[in-house]
C-alpha cells in the first residue's frame, strides 16, 4: 500500500491533478481468527485499507471504478506439513495474484491523469486497490467498499488524515 501511495504521488506531481487516499475499515468476520495478526489488530481499531487513486473528471458527483487486489496469497505447499511444508507463511506474490491488474491500474493512471489535467474526463475515475481478497479475509476490501456505496456512508482518508466524504458520488 505504501508503495502504491508513493507511485501515485509521483504521478500526481507530474500531472498536477489527482489524489491518493485510503478507504479505512475494520476486518469483521463471523468467526474468530486469533492466529491472524491483522484480525487481532482489527479487534482494537480499524486497520485495513483499500488504496484509492482519485482522478478528477468534470462531474465530481459521478465516478467509474477500476479495481484489483493488492494483498497476496500464501503458498500452501511450503506451509502445510502434510504437503511437505515447514509452517513458513511464504507469500505467492506474482502476476497471477493480482500483480497484472495492479500494473494495469498504474498504467491506466499514466494515461488518465493527462486527460484529467486537460479537462477531458467526463466523470471521476477511481483506481481502487482492494485488500483482503485472500482466505480467510474473503474479499473483505470489496465487501467494505460495496457496503459503503450501498449504504451511502463511503468516506476516504487523505494522506494528511482528513476525511473525504464521497457518500454522495454516483458510481457506475
mmCIF file of C-alpha atoms in Angstrom:
data_model
loop_
_atom_site.group_PDB
_atom_site.id
_atom_site.type_symbol
_atom_site.label_atom_id
_atom_site.label_comp_id
_atom_site.label_asym_id
_atom_site.label_seq_id
_atom_site.Cartn_x
_atom_site.Cartn_y
_atom_site.Cartn_z
ATOM 1 C CA UNK A 1 0.000 0.000 0.000
ATOM 2 C CA UNK A 2 2.782 2.428 0.846
ATOM 3 C CA UNK A 3 4.465 1.701 -2.500
ATOM 4 C CA UNK A 4 1.212 2.485 -4.338
ATOM 5 C CA UNK A 5 0.885 5.764 -2.441
ATOM 6 C CA UNK A 6 4.448 6.733 -3.378
ATOM 7 C CA UNK A 7 3.979 5.856 -7.044
ATOM 8 C CA UNK A 8 0.726 7.809 -7.253
ATOM 9 C CA UNK A 9 2.278 10.827 -5.518
ATOM 10 C CA UNK A 10 4.916 10.850 -8.286
ATOM 11 C CA UNK A 11 2.226 10.795 -10.977
ATOM 12 C CA UNK A 12 0.171 13.492 -9.217
ATOM 13 C CA UNK A 13 3.250 15.732 -9.015
ATOM 14 C CA UNK A 14 3.971 15.150 -12.700
ATOM 15 C CA UNK A 15 0.428 15.911 -13.912
ATOM 16 C CA UNK A 16 -0.828 18.332 -11.250
ATOM 17 C CA UNK A 17 -4.121 16.522 -10.632
ATOM 18 C CA UNK A 18 -5.421 13.605 -8.601
ATOM 19 C CA UNK A 19 -5.377 12.446 -5.015
ATOM 20 C CA UNK A 20 -4.396 9.145 -3.428
ATOM 21 C CA UNK A 21 -6.460 8.236 -0.363
ATOM 22 C CA UNK A 22 -7.236 5.271 1.860
ATOM 23 C CA UNK A 23 -10.565 3.615 2.451
ATOM 24 C CA UNK A 24 -10.012 2.549 6.061
ATOM 25 C CA UNK A 25 -12.249 -0.098 7.593
ATOM 26 C CA UNK A 26 -12.386 -2.820 10.238
ATOM 27 C CA UNK A 27 -11.953 -6.506 9.399
ATOM 28 C CA UNK A 28 -15.173 -8.010 10.672
ATOM 29 C CA UNK A 29 -15.841 -11.723 10.496
ATOM 30 C CA UNK A 30 -18.416 -14.239 11.629
ATOM 31 C CA UNK A 31 -15.688 -16.316 13.236
ATOM 32 C CA UNK A 32 -12.571 -15.572 15.249
ATOM 33 C CA UNK A 33 -9.151 -15.694 13.571
ATOM 34 C CA UNK A 34 -6.795 -15.215 16.548
ATOM 35 C CA UNK A 35 -3.908 -16.756 14.586
ATOM 36 C CA UNK A 36 -4.010 -13.808 12.113
ATOM 37 C CA UNK A 37 -2.152 -10.722 13.358
ATOM 38 C CA UNK A 38 -4.257 -8.467 11.132
ATOM 39 C CA UNK A 39 -7.519 -9.818 12.524
ATOM 40 C CA UNK A 40 -6.315 -9.386 16.105
ATOM 41 C CA UNK A 41 -5.183 -5.798 15.403
ATOM 42 C CA UNK A 42 -8.613 -5.010 13.925
ATOM 43 C CA UNK A 43 -10.318 -6.007 17.146
ATOM 44 C CA UNK A 44 -8.744 -2.910 18.734
ATOM 45 C CA UNK A 45 -9.208 -0.410 15.877
ATOM 46 C CA UNK A 46 -9.881 -0.373 12.119
ATOM 47 C CA UNK A 47 -6.592 -1.296 10.479
ATOM 48 C CA UNK A 48 -7.459 -2.392 6.945
ATOM 49 C CA UNK A 49 -7.253 -0.135 3.929
ATOM 50 C CA UNK A 50 -8.118 -0.093 0.289
ATOM 51 C CA UNK A 51 -5.908 2.312 -1.659
ATOM 52 C CA UNK A 52 -7.819 4.666 -3.983
ATOM 53 C CA UNK A 53 -6.351 6.907 -6.665
ATOM 54 C CA UNK A 54 -8.994 9.543 -7.372
ATOM 55 C CA UNK A 55 -8.638 11.014 -10.857
ATOM 56 C CA UNK A 56 -10.931 14.028 -11.227
ATOM 57 C CA UNK A 57 -13.440 14.425 -14.022
ATOM 58 C CA UNK A 58 -15.613 17.425 -14.860
ATOM 59 C CA UNK A 59 -18.563 15.923 -12.935
ATOM 60 C CA UNK A 60 -17.199 15.161 -9.454
ATOM 61 C CA UNK A 61 -20.569 13.697 -8.471
ATOM 62 C CA UNK A 62 -20.049 10.642 -10.688
ATOM 63 C CA UNK A 63 -17.270 8.062 -10.725
ATOM 64 C CA UNK A 64 -16.195 4.966 -12.581
ATOM 65 C CA UNK A 65 -14.294 2.326 -10.609
ATOM 66 C CA UNK A 66 -11.480 0.149 -11.882
ATOM 67 C CA UNK A 67 -10.143 -2.320 -9.342
ATOM 68 C CA UNK A 68 -7.664 -5.005 -8.413
ATOM 69 C CA UNK A 69 -6.474 -6.545 -5.173
ATOM 70 C CA UNK A 70 -3.050 -5.879 -3.747
ATOM 71 C CA UNK A 71 -2.864 -8.458 -0.987
ATOM 72 C CA UNK A 72 -1.265 -11.817 -1.663
ATOM 73 C CA UNK A 73 -1.908 -15.495 -1.159
ATOM 74 C CA UNK A 74 0.436 -17.778 0.710
ATOM 75 C CA UNK A 75 1.957 -20.898 -0.758
ATOM 76 C CA UNK A 76 0.232 -23.878 0.834
ATOM 77 C CA UNK A 77 2.921 -26.299 -0.320
ATOM 78 C CA UNK A 78 5.509 -24.675 1.939
ATOM 79 C CA UNK A 79 3.123 -24.122 4.854
ATOM 80 C CA UNK A 80 1.168 -27.331 5.449
ATOM 81 C CA UNK A 81 3.357 -30.094 6.872
ATOM 82 C CA UNK A 82 1.220 -32.764 5.181
ATOM 83 C CA UNK A 83 2.191 -31.189 1.840
ATOM 84 C CA UNK A 84 5.894 -31.147 2.705
ATOM 85 C CA UNK A 85 5.923 -27.677 4.228
ATOM 86 C CA UNK A 86 7.551 -26.388 7.375
ATOM 87 C CA UNK A 87 4.923 -23.877 8.557
ATOM 88 C CA UNK A 88 6.561 -20.906 6.817
ATOM 89 C CA UNK A 89 3.963 -18.410 5.575
ATOM 90 C CA UNK A 90 5.719 -17.663 2.297
ATOM 91 C CA UNK A 91 3.908 -15.211 0.016
ATOM 92 C CA UNK A 92 2.998 -16.240 -3.500
ATOM 93 C CA UNK A 93 3.226 -12.777 -4.994
ATOM 94 C CA UNK A 94 3.194 -12.685 -8.751
ATOM 95 C CA UNK A 95 1.378 -11.803 -11.929
ATOM 96 C CA UNK A 96 -1.420 -14.270 -11.325
ATOM 97 C CA UNK A 97 -2.119 -12.971 -7.839
ATOM 98 C CA UNK A 98 -3.008 -9.938 -8.864
ATOM 99 C CA UNK A 99 0.066 -8.002 -9.881
ATOM 100 C CA UNK A 100 -1.060 -7.977 -13.505
ATOM 101 C CA UNK A 101 -4.192 -5.998 -12.576
ATOM 102 C CA UNK A 102 -2.210 -3.707 -10.254
ATOM 103 C CA UNK A 103 0.121 -2.965 -13.154
ATOM 104 C CA UNK A 104 -2.880 -2.251 -15.389
ATOM 105 C CA UNK A 105 -4.223 0.307 -12.896
ATOM 106 C CA UNK A 106 -0.847 2.013 -12.558
ATOM 107 C CA UNK A 107 -0.601 2.213 -16.349
ATOM 108 C CA UNK A 108 -4.184 3.488 -16.575
ATOM 109 C CA UNK A 109 -3.255 6.328 -14.209
ATOM 110 C CA UNK A 110 -0.430 7.372 -16.535
ATOM 111 C CA UNK A 111 -2.949 7.719 -19.385
ATOM 112 C CA UNK A 112 -5.920 9.117 -17.448
ATOM 113 C CA UNK A 113 -4.123 11.819 -15.455
ATOM 114 C CA UNK A 114 -3.153 13.876 -18.543
ATOM 115 C CA UNK A 115 -6.768 13.640 -19.730
ATOM 116 C CA UNK A 116 -7.970 14.858 -16.334
ATOM 117 C CA UNK A 117 -5.468 17.727 -16.380
ATOM 118 C CA UNK A 118 -6.809 18.745 -19.803
ATOM 119 C CA UNK A 119 -10.428 18.606 -18.568
ATOM 120 C CA UNK A 120 -11.279 15.739 -20.905
ATOM 121 C CA UNK A 121 -12.711 13.247 -18.399
ATOM 122 C CA UNK A 122 -16.492 13.439 -18.030
ATOM 123 C CA UNK A 123 -16.526 11.912 -14.520
ATOM 124 C CA UNK A 124 -14.037 10.840 -11.868
ATOM 125 C CA UNK A 125 -12.149 7.595 -12.219
ATOM 126 C CA UNK A 126 -11.291 5.746 -9.022
ATOM 127 C CA UNK A 127 -8.469 3.245 -9.303
ATOM 128 C CA UNK A 128 -9.206 1.016 -6.320
ATOM 129 C CA UNK A 129 -6.629 -1.390 -4.922
ATOM 130 C CA UNK A 130 -8.601 -3.733 -2.679
ATOM 131 C CA UNK A 131 -7.182 -5.613 0.272
ATOM 132 C CA UNK A 132 -8.320 -8.823 1.899
ATOM 133 C CA UNK A 133 -9.219 -10.843 -1.172
ATOM 134 C CA UNK A 134 -7.483 -13.988 0.058
ATOM 135 C CA UNK A 135 -8.771 -16.500 2.615
ATOM 136 C CA UNK A 136 -9.661 -16.055 5.440
ATOM 137 C CA UNK A 137 -10.465 -12.416 4.740
ATOM 138 C CA UNK A 138 -12.690 -13.491 1.839
ATOM 139 C CA UNK A 139 -12.965 -10.307 -0.236
ATOM 140 C CA UNK A 140 -13.317 -8.015 2.767
ATOM 141 C CA UNK A 141 -11.996 -4.964 0.901
ATOM 142 C CA UNK A 142 -14.542 -5.346 -1.896
ATOM 143 C CA UNK A 143 -17.330 -6.010 0.602
ATOM 144 C CA UNK A 144 -16.404 -2.942 2.687
ATOM 145 C CA UNK A 145 -16.291 -0.730 -0.419
ATOM 146 C CA UNK A 146 -19.632 -2.008 -1.703
ATOM 147 C CA UNK A 147 -21.244 -1.667 1.718
ATOM 148 C CA UNK A 148 -20.157 1.974 1.892
ATOM 149 C CA UNK A 149 -21.515 2.594 -1.609
ATOM 150 C CA UNK A 150 -24.870 0.907 -0.987
ATOM 151 C CA UNK A 151 -25.380 2.444 2.455
ATOM 152 C CA UNK A 152 -24.134 5.844 1.226
ATOM 153 C CA UNK A 153 -21.574 6.060 4.031
ATOM 154 C CA UNK A 154 -18.398 5.831 1.957
ATOM 155 C CA UNK A 155 -15.565 8.085 3.077
ATOM 156 C CA UNK A 156 -11.852 8.109 2.364
ATOM 157 C CA UNK A 157 -8.920 9.271 4.458
ATOM 158 C CA UNK A 158 -6.455 11.634 2.781
ATOM 159 C CA UNK A 159 -2.724 11.328 3.369
ATOM 160 C CA UNK A 160 -2.883 14.272 5.778
ATOM 161 C CA UNK A 161 -5.532 12.445 7.839
ATOM 162 C CA UNK A 162 -8.531 14.496 6.753
ATOM 163 C CA UNK A 163 -11.767 12.787 5.819
ATOM 164 C CA UNK A 164 -13.131 12.846 2.256
ATOM 165 C CA UNK A 165 -16.888 12.211 2.246
ATOM 166 C CA UNK A 166 -17.769 10.559 -1.070
ATOM 167 C CA UNK A 167 -21.137 9.181 0.028
ATOM 168 C CA UNK A 168 -22.937 11.395 -2.493
ATOM 169 C CA UNK A 169 -20.978 10.159 -5.544
ATOM 170 C CA UNK A 170 -22.918 8.038 -8.051
ATOM 171 C CA UNK A 171 -20.703 5.121 -9.040
ATOM 172 C CA UNK A 172 -21.114 3.248 -12.313
#
